[in-house]
PDB file of C-alpha atoms in Angstrom:
ATOM      1  CA  MET A 795      80.310 129.681 148.500  1.00  0.00           C
ATOM      2  CA  PRO A 796      77.881 126.879 147.454  1.00  0.00           C
ATOM      3  CA  LEU A 797      74.246 127.281 148.393  1.00  0.00           C
ATOM      4  CA  PRO A 798      73.362 125.118 151.397  1.00  0.00           C
ATOM      5  CA  LEU A 799      71.207 122.140 150.489  1.00  0.00           C
ATOM      6  CA  ARG A 800      69.869 120.448 153.591  1.00  0.00           C
ATOM      7  CA  HIS A 801      66.473 119.236 152.420  1.00  0.00           C
ATOM      8  CA  LEU A 802      65.779 117.683 149.034  1.00  0.00           C
ATOM      9  CA  ALA A 803      62.228 116.770 148.031  1.00  0.00           C
ATOM     10  CA  ILE A 804      61.388 114.572 145.056  1.00  0.00           C
ATOM     11  CA  SER A 805      58.041 113.977 143.379  1.00  0.00           C
ATOM     12  CA  PRO A 806      58.625 110.791 141.355  1.00  0.00           C
ATOM     13  CA  ASP A 807      56.091 111.344 138.593  1.00  0.00           C
ATOM     14  CA  GLY A 808      55.648 109.913 135.097  1.00  0.00           C
ATOM     15  CA  SER A 809      56.148 106.195 135.739  1.00  0.00           C
ATOM     16  CA  ARG A 810      52.899 105.221 134.020  1.00  0.00           C
ATOM     17  CA  ARG A 811      53.627 107.339 130.953  1.00  0.00           C
ATOM     18  CA  TRP A 812      57.139 105.906 130.815  1.00  0.00           C
ATOM     19  CA  ALA A 813      55.719 102.380 130.785  1.00  0.00           C
ATOM     20  CA  ARG A 814      53.040 103.103 128.183  1.00  0.00           C
ATOM     21  CA  ALA A 815      55.602 104.700 125.855  1.00  0.00           C
ATOM     22  CA  ARG A 816      57.402 101.336 125.872  1.00  0.00           C
ATOM     23  CA  GLY A 817      54.317  99.256 125.265  1.00  0.00           C
ATOM     24  CA  LEU A 818      54.174  98.056 128.868  1.00  0.00           C
ATOM     25  CA  PRO A 819      51.234  98.041 131.297  1.00  0.00           C
ATOM     26  CA  PRO A 820      51.185 101.183 133.465  1.00  0.00           C
ATOM     27  CA  GLU A 821      52.002  99.302 136.664  1.00  0.00           C
ATOM     28  CA  ALA A 822      55.300  98.141 135.116  1.00  0.00           C
ATOM     29  CA  GLY A 823      56.600 101.664 135.593  1.00  0.00           C
ATOM     30  CA  TYR A 824      56.782 101.136 139.345  1.00  0.00           C
ATOM     31  CA  LEU A 825      58.815  97.933 139.336  1.00  0.00           C
ATOM     32  CA  GLY A 826      62.245  99.524 139.570  1.00  0.00           C
ATOM     33  CA  ALA A 827      61.225 102.404 141.834  1.00  0.00           C
ATOM     34  CA  PRO A 828      62.403 100.905 145.161  1.00  0.00           C
ATOM     35  CA  GLN A 829      65.978 100.324 144.011  1.00  0.00           C
ATOM     36  CA  ARG A 830      66.011 103.706 142.257  1.00  0.00           C
ATOM     37  CA  ILE A 831      64.998 105.433 145.477  1.00  0.00           C
ATOM     38  CA  VAL A 832      67.731 103.564 147.368  1.00  0.00           C
ATOM     39  CA  ASP A 833      70.265 104.694 144.747  1.00  0.00           C
ATOM     40  CA  LEU A 834      69.065 108.290 145.036  1.00  0.00           C
ATOM     41  CA  LEU A 835      69.314 108.166 148.822  1.00  0.00           C
ATOM     42  CA  ASP A 836      72.906 106.962 148.573  1.00  0.00           C
ATOM     43  CA  ALA A 837      73.644 109.749 146.104  1.00  0.00           C
ATOM     44  CA  ALA A 838      71.981 112.386 148.284  1.00  0.00           C
ATOM     45  CA  HIS A 839      74.021 111.247 151.268  1.00  0.00           C
ATOM     46  CA  GLY A 840      77.147 111.465 149.122  1.00  0.00           C
ATOM     47  CA  HIS A 841      76.267 115.073 148.326  1.00  0.00           C
ATOM     48  CA  GLY A 842      75.974 115.840 152.039  1.00  0.00           C
ATOM     49  CA  ILE A 843      72.176 116.198 152.080  1.00  0.00           C
ATOM     50  CA  PRO A 844      70.807 115.141 155.490  1.00  0.00           C
ATOM     51  CA  PHE A 845      67.058 115.325 154.735  1.00  0.00           C
ATOM     52  CA  VAL A 846      65.184 113.772 151.806  1.00  0.00           C
ATOM     53  CA  SER A 847      61.416 113.730 151.282  1.00  0.00           C
ATOM     54  CA  ILE A 848      59.684 111.673 148.604  1.00  0.00           C
ATOM     55  CA  HIS A 849      56.067 112.230 147.605  1.00  0.00           C
ATOM     56  CA  VAL A 850      55.283 108.602 146.858  1.00  0.00           C
ATOM     57  CA  MET A 851      51.500 108.695 146.586  1.00  0.00           C
ATOM     58  CA  ASN A 852      48.852 111.384 146.782  1.00  0.00           C
ATOM     59  CA  ARG A 853      45.521 110.472 148.352  1.00  0.00           C
ATOM     60  CA  SER A 854      43.719 111.208 145.081  1.00  0.00           C
ATOM     61  CA  ASN A 855      45.716 108.402 143.400  1.00  0.00           C
ATOM     62  CA  TRP A 856      43.355 105.828 144.933  1.00  0.00           C
ATOM     63  CA  ALA A 857      40.936 106.794 142.141  1.00  0.00           C
ATOM     64  CA  ARG A 858      43.210 105.036 139.642  1.00  0.00           C
ATOM     65  CA  PRO A 859      42.578 101.409 138.621  1.00  0.00           C
ATOM     66  CA  ALA A 860      43.174  98.929 141.428  1.00  0.00           C
ATOM     67  CA  ALA A 861      46.029  97.270 139.549  1.00  0.00           C
ATOM     68  CA  GLU A 862      47.926 100.567 139.485  1.00  0.00           C
ATOM     69  CA  SER A 863      47.359 101.575 143.113  1.00  0.00           C
ATOM     70  CA  GLY A 864      48.184  97.993 144.086  1.00  0.00           C
ATOM     71  CA  ALA A 865      51.450  98.222 142.156  1.00  0.00           C
ATOM     72  CA  VAL A 866      52.344 101.377 144.074  1.00  0.00           C
ATOM     73  CA  MET A 867      51.666  99.634 147.373  1.00  0.00           C
ATOM     74  CA  ASP A 868      53.780  96.666 146.270  1.00  0.00           C
ATOM     75  CA  ALA A 869      56.590  99.086 145.448  1.00  0.00           C
ATOM     76  CA  VAL A 870      56.265 100.738 148.865  1.00  0.00           C
ATOM     77  CA  ALA A 871      56.446  97.338 150.566  1.00  0.00           C
ATOM     78  CA  ASP A 872      59.537  96.472 148.515  1.00  0.00           C
ATOM     79  CA  LEU A 873      61.105  99.818 149.382  1.00  0.00           C
ATOM     80  CA  ALA A 874      60.437  99.240 153.083  1.00  0.00           C
ATOM     81  CA  ALA A 875      62.256  95.912 152.830  1.00  0.00           C
ATOM     82  CA  HIS A 876      65.218  97.633 151.143  1.00  0.00           C
ATOM     83  CA  LEU A 877      65.378 100.200 153.954  1.00  0.00           C
ATOM     84  CA  GLU A 878      65.375  97.733 156.850  1.00  0.00           C
ATOM     85  CA  HIS A 879      69.163  97.247 156.844  1.00  0.00           C
ATOM     86  CA  PRO A 880      70.237 100.937 156.870  1.00  0.00           C
ATOM     87  CA  VAL A 881      67.623 101.687 159.520  1.00  0.00           C
ATOM     88  CA  ALA A 882      68.880  98.799 161.695  1.00  0.00           C
ATOM     89  CA  ALA A 883      72.452  99.992 161.148  1.00  0.00           C
ATOM     90  CA  GLY A 884      71.536 103.472 162.365  1.00  0.00           C
ATOM     91  CA  THR A 885      72.501 105.187 159.114  1.00  0.00           C
ATOM     92  CA  LEU A 886      68.939 106.064 158.066  1.00  0.00           C
ATOM     93  CA  ALA A 887      65.860 107.332 159.882  1.00  0.00           C
ATOM     94  CA  VAL A 888      62.458 106.951 158.203  1.00  0.00           C
ATOM     95  CA  THR A 889      59.230 108.845 158.848  1.00  0.00           C
ATOM     96  CA  TRP A 890      55.878 108.080 157.227  1.00  0.00           C
ATOM     97  CA  VAL A 891      53.671 111.093 156.490  1.00  0.00           C
ATOM     98  CA  GLY A 892      50.112 110.426 155.367  1.00  0.00           C
ATOM     99  CA  HIS A 893      46.814 108.755 156.124  1.00  0.00           C
ATOM    100  CA  ARG A 894      46.607 105.276 157.604  1.00  0.00           C
ATOM    101  CA  ASP A 895      43.052 104.235 156.690  1.00  0.00           C
ATOM    102  CA  ARG A 896      43.537 102.931 153.128  1.00  0.00           C
ATOM    103  CA  VAL A 897      47.112 101.681 153.091  1.00  0.00           C
ATOM    104  CA  PRO A 898      47.155  97.858 153.309  1.00  0.00           C
ATOM    105  CA  HIS A 899      47.854  96.601 156.815  1.00  0.00           C
ATOM    106  CA  SER A 900      51.107  94.874 155.896  1.00  0.00           C
ATOM    107  CA  VAL A 901      52.464  98.012 154.215  1.00  0.00           C
ATOM    108  CA  ALA A 902      51.374 100.217 157.108  1.00  0.00           C
ATOM    109  CA  GLU A 903      53.055  97.850 159.554  1.00  0.00           C
ATOM    110  CA  ALA A 904      56.294  97.908 157.559  1.00  0.00           C
ATOM    111  CA  LEU A 905      56.390 101.707 157.393  1.00  0.00           C
ATOM    112  CA  THR A 906      55.478 102.102 161.050  1.00  0.00           C
ATOM    113  CA  SER A 907      58.140  99.575 162.034  1.00  0.00           C
ATOM    114  CA  LEU A 908      60.809 101.503 160.144  1.00  0.00           C
ATOM    115  CA  GLY A 909      59.851 104.653 162.021  1.00  0.00           C
ATOM    116  CA  ALA A 910      59.897 102.883 165.384  1.00  0.00           C
ATOM    117  CA  LYS A 911      63.367 101.429 164.741  1.00  0.00           C
ATOM    118  CA  SER A 912      64.875 104.665 163.417  1.00  0.00           C
ATOM    119  CA  ARG A 913      67.479 106.445 165.502  1.00  0.00           C
ATOM    120  CA  ALA A 914      67.379 110.190 166.056  1.00  0.00           C
ATOM    121  CA  GLU A 915      71.108 110.521 165.403  1.00  0.00           C
ATOM    122  CA  ALA A 916      70.995 108.913 161.939  1.00  0.00           C
ATOM    123  CA  PRO A 917      72.972 110.975 159.398  1.00  0.00           C
ATOM    124  CA  LEU A 918      70.296 110.614 156.707  1.00  0.00           C
ATOM    125  CA  ASN A 919      66.594 111.243 157.255  1.00  0.00           C
ATOM    126  CA  LEU A 920      63.891 110.104 154.849  1.00  0.00           C
ATOM    127  CA  ALA A 921      60.261 111.204 154.900  1.00  0.00           C
ATOM    128  CA  LEU A 922      57.945 109.041 152.807  1.00  0.00           C
ATOM    129  CA  TYR A 923      54.696 110.771 151.905  1.00  0.00           C
ATOM    130  CA  VAL A 924      52.314 107.887 151.263  1.00  0.00           C
ATOM    131  CA  ASP A 925      48.561 108.505 150.921  1.00  0.00           C
ATOM    132  CA  TYR A 926      49.123 112.196 151.568  1.00  0.00           C
ATOM    133  CA  ASP A 927      46.672 115.023 150.848  1.00  0.00           C
ATOM    134  CA  ALA A 928      47.715 118.449 152.063  1.00  0.00           C
ATOM    135  CA  GLN A 929      44.402 120.151 151.270  1.00  0.00           C
ATOM    136  CA  HIS A 930      42.476 117.583 153.310  1.00  0.00           C
ATOM    137  CA  GLU A 931      45.021 117.815 156.103  1.00  0.00           C
ATOM    138  CA  LEU A 932      44.784 121.620 156.234  1.00  0.00           C
ATOM    139  CA  ARG A 933      40.986 121.493 156.354  1.00  0.00           C
ATOM    140  CA  GLU A 934      41.026 118.943 159.157  1.00  0.00           C
ATOM    141  CA  ALA A 935      43.941 120.391 161.118  1.00  0.00           C
ATOM    142  CA  GLY A 936      41.867 122.732 163.287  1.00  0.00           C
ATOM    143  CA  GLY A 937      44.890 124.923 163.889  1.00  0.00           C
ATOM    144  CA  ASP A 938      47.230 122.044 164.726  1.00  0.00           C
ATOM    145  CA  LEU A 939      49.620 121.712 161.783  1.00  0.00           C
ATOM    146  CA  ASN A 940      52.273 119.579 163.469  1.00  0.00           C
ATOM    147  CA  HIS A 941      51.104 116.349 161.841  1.00  0.00           C
ATOM    148  CA  LEU A 942      51.282 117.757 158.305  1.00  0.00           C
ATOM    149  CA  ALA A 943      54.995 117.070 157.948  1.00  0.00           C
ATOM    150  CA  PRO A 944      57.806 115.218 159.710  1.00  0.00           C
ATOM    151  CA  ILE A 945      58.895 116.814 162.966  1.00  0.00           C
ATOM    152  CA  GLY A 946      62.398 118.260 162.928  1.00  0.00           C
ATOM    153  CA  TYR A 947      62.704 118.579 159.164  1.00  0.00           C
ATOM    154  CA  PRO A 948      63.842 121.989 157.879  1.00  0.00           C
ATOM    155  CA  PRO A 949      62.130 123.782 154.994  1.00  0.00           C
ATOM    156  CA  VAL A 950      62.684 122.235 151.577  1.00  0.00           C
ATOM    157  CA  ASP A 951      65.573 123.805 149.674  1.00  0.00           C
ATOM    158  CA  LEU A 952      65.117 121.990 146.357  1.00  0.00           C
ATOM    159  CA  PHE A 953      61.952 120.367 145.006  1.00  0.00           C
ATOM    160  CA  VAL A 954      62.420 118.138 141.955  1.00  0.00           C
ATOM    161  CA  ARG A 955      59.504 116.728 139.989  1.00  0.00           C
ATOM    162  CA  THR A 956      60.068 114.294 137.159  1.00  0.00           C
ATOM    163  CA  SER A 957      57.956 114.146 133.984  1.00  0.00           C
ATOM    164  CA  SER A 958      56.352 117.144 132.307  1.00  0.00           C
ATOM    165  CA  ASP A 959      53.800 118.357 134.873  1.00  0.00           C
ATOM    166  CA  GLN A 960      54.879 121.627 136.469  1.00  0.00           C
ATOM    167  CA  ARG A 961      53.070 121.672 139.797  1.00  0.00           C
ATOM    168  CA  SER A 962      53.651 120.460 143.339  1.00  0.00           C
ATOM    169  CA  SER A 963      50.393 118.428 143.549  1.00  0.00           C
ATOM    170  CA  GLY A 964      49.823 119.491 147.132  1.00  0.00           C
ATOM    171  CA  PHE A 965      53.161 118.355 148.487  1.00  0.00           C
ATOM    172  CA  ASP A 966      53.867 119.733 151.995  1.00  0.00           C
ATOM    173  CA  PRO A 967      52.951 123.414 151.417  1.00  0.00           C
ATOM    174  CA  LEU A 968      54.395 124.436 154.774  1.00  0.00           C
ATOM    175  CA  ARG A 969      57.929 123.341 153.921  1.00  0.00           C
ATOM    176  CA  LEU A 970      57.773 124.045 150.200  1.00  0.00           C
ATOM    177  CA  ALA A 971      57.069 127.776 150.543  1.00  0.00           C
ATOM    178  CA  ASN A 972      60.587 129.023 149.710  1.00  0.00           C
ATOM    179  CA  ALA A 973      61.955 126.015 147.837  1.00  0.00           C
ATOM    180  CA  GLU A 974      63.633 126.185 144.468  1.00  0.00           C
ATOM    181  CA  LEU A 975      61.434 124.288 142.000  1.00  0.00           C
ATOM    182  CA  LEU A 976      62.947 122.148 139.279  1.00  0.00           C
ATOM    183  CA  TYR A 977      60.919 120.195 136.729  1.00  0.00           C
ATOM    184  CA  VAL A 978      62.838 117.654 134.678  1.00  0.00           C
ATOM    185  CA  LEU A 979      61.708 115.847 131.547  1.00  0.00           C
ATOM    186  CA  GLY A 980      61.424 112.101 131.553  1.00  0.00           C
ATOM    187  CA  GLY A 981      59.585 109.791 133.930  1.00  0.00           C
ATOM    188  CA  PHE A 982      60.946 108.747 137.295  1.00  0.00           C
ATOM    189  CA  PRO A 983      62.448 105.515 135.910  1.00  0.00           C
ATOM    190  CA  GLU A 984      64.899 107.762 134.018  1.00  0.00           C
ATOM    191  CA  PHE A 985      65.922 109.829 137.053  1.00  0.00           C
ATOM    192  CA  GLY A 986      69.013 108.431 138.749  1.00  0.00           C
ATOM    193  CA  PRO A 987      72.138 109.647 140.553  1.00  0.00           C
ATOM    194  CA  GLU A 988      73.505 111.385 137.445  1.00  0.00           C
ATOM    195  CA  GLN A 989      70.278 113.324 136.946  1.00  0.00           C
ATOM    196  CA  LEU A 990      70.284 114.199 140.643  1.00  0.00           C
ATOM    197  CA  ARG A 991      73.804 115.539 140.310  1.00  0.00           C
ATOM    198  CA  ASN A 992      72.634 117.732 137.422  1.00  0.00           C
ATOM    199  CA  ALA A 993      69.664 118.949 139.470  1.00  0.00           C
ATOM    200  CA  ILE A 994      71.946 119.902 142.353  1.00  0.00           C
ATOM    201  CA  ALA A 995      74.266 121.732 139.945  1.00  0.00           C
ATOM    202  CA  GLU A 996      71.281 123.707 138.625  1.00  0.00           C
ATOM    203  CA  TYR A 997      70.276 124.535 142.188  1.00  0.00           C
ATOM    204  CA  ARG A 998      73.784 125.798 142.957  1.00  0.00           C
ATOM    205  CA  ARG A 999      73.592 128.166 139.973  1.00  0.00           C
ATOM    206  CA  ARG A1000      70.472 129.882 141.262  1.00  0.00           C
ATOM    207  CA  ASP A1001      70.366 133.090 143.284  1.00  0.00           C
ATOM    208  CA  ARG A1002      68.488 132.336 146.512  1.00  0.00           C
ATOM    209  CA  ARG A1003      68.069 135.748 148.123  1.00  0.00           C
ATOM    210  CA  LEU A1004      64.914 134.822 150.090  1.00  0.00           C
ATOM    211  CA  GLY A1005      63.886 138.460 150.435  1.00  0.00           C
ATOM    212  CA  ARG A1006      67.362 139.750 151.256  1.00  0.00           C
TER     213      ARG A1006
END
């Protein structure tokens, strides 16, 4: 019997390195990210996965040059525009997880609007972690951990990180505790539906005993 896969998390890393390897400015690596995420969401839904989380931007990424952080925000705004139709149609529910103080007002409004328009009964649920820092959140939580992750999401079953770095970079430690971790070579611009299918196949081959 196939392993259940209800919650897929993706850390889309390596876009800058992908761009530099092709002689492009680092921010060029983010240009195709919105459509790629839409394609991956469609693929995840086709595989019967009801929950997807994407670690779009860590809070520490603001230390990068303004052109690069600005390119990420432009990509988030573009992604929000792509998601308006499925949210309005009731086929997708979006939740924003992260800080609100540095994200440009227009981007924050777009993400908040998607959440407000989302329907609880949507068959596909997307959590966008934008300006997220788990260590800061845990320090400031004061015992209340409810705001650290989207309400109603189950634990992560499969965590996929693109590029060569083999770490979670502080992504949602509460839901990542028992996840299968998969690190794939190549930057996020190279990770599409076919690579997702391969990642799911690798997950299915693993023995998830979870202490049993």
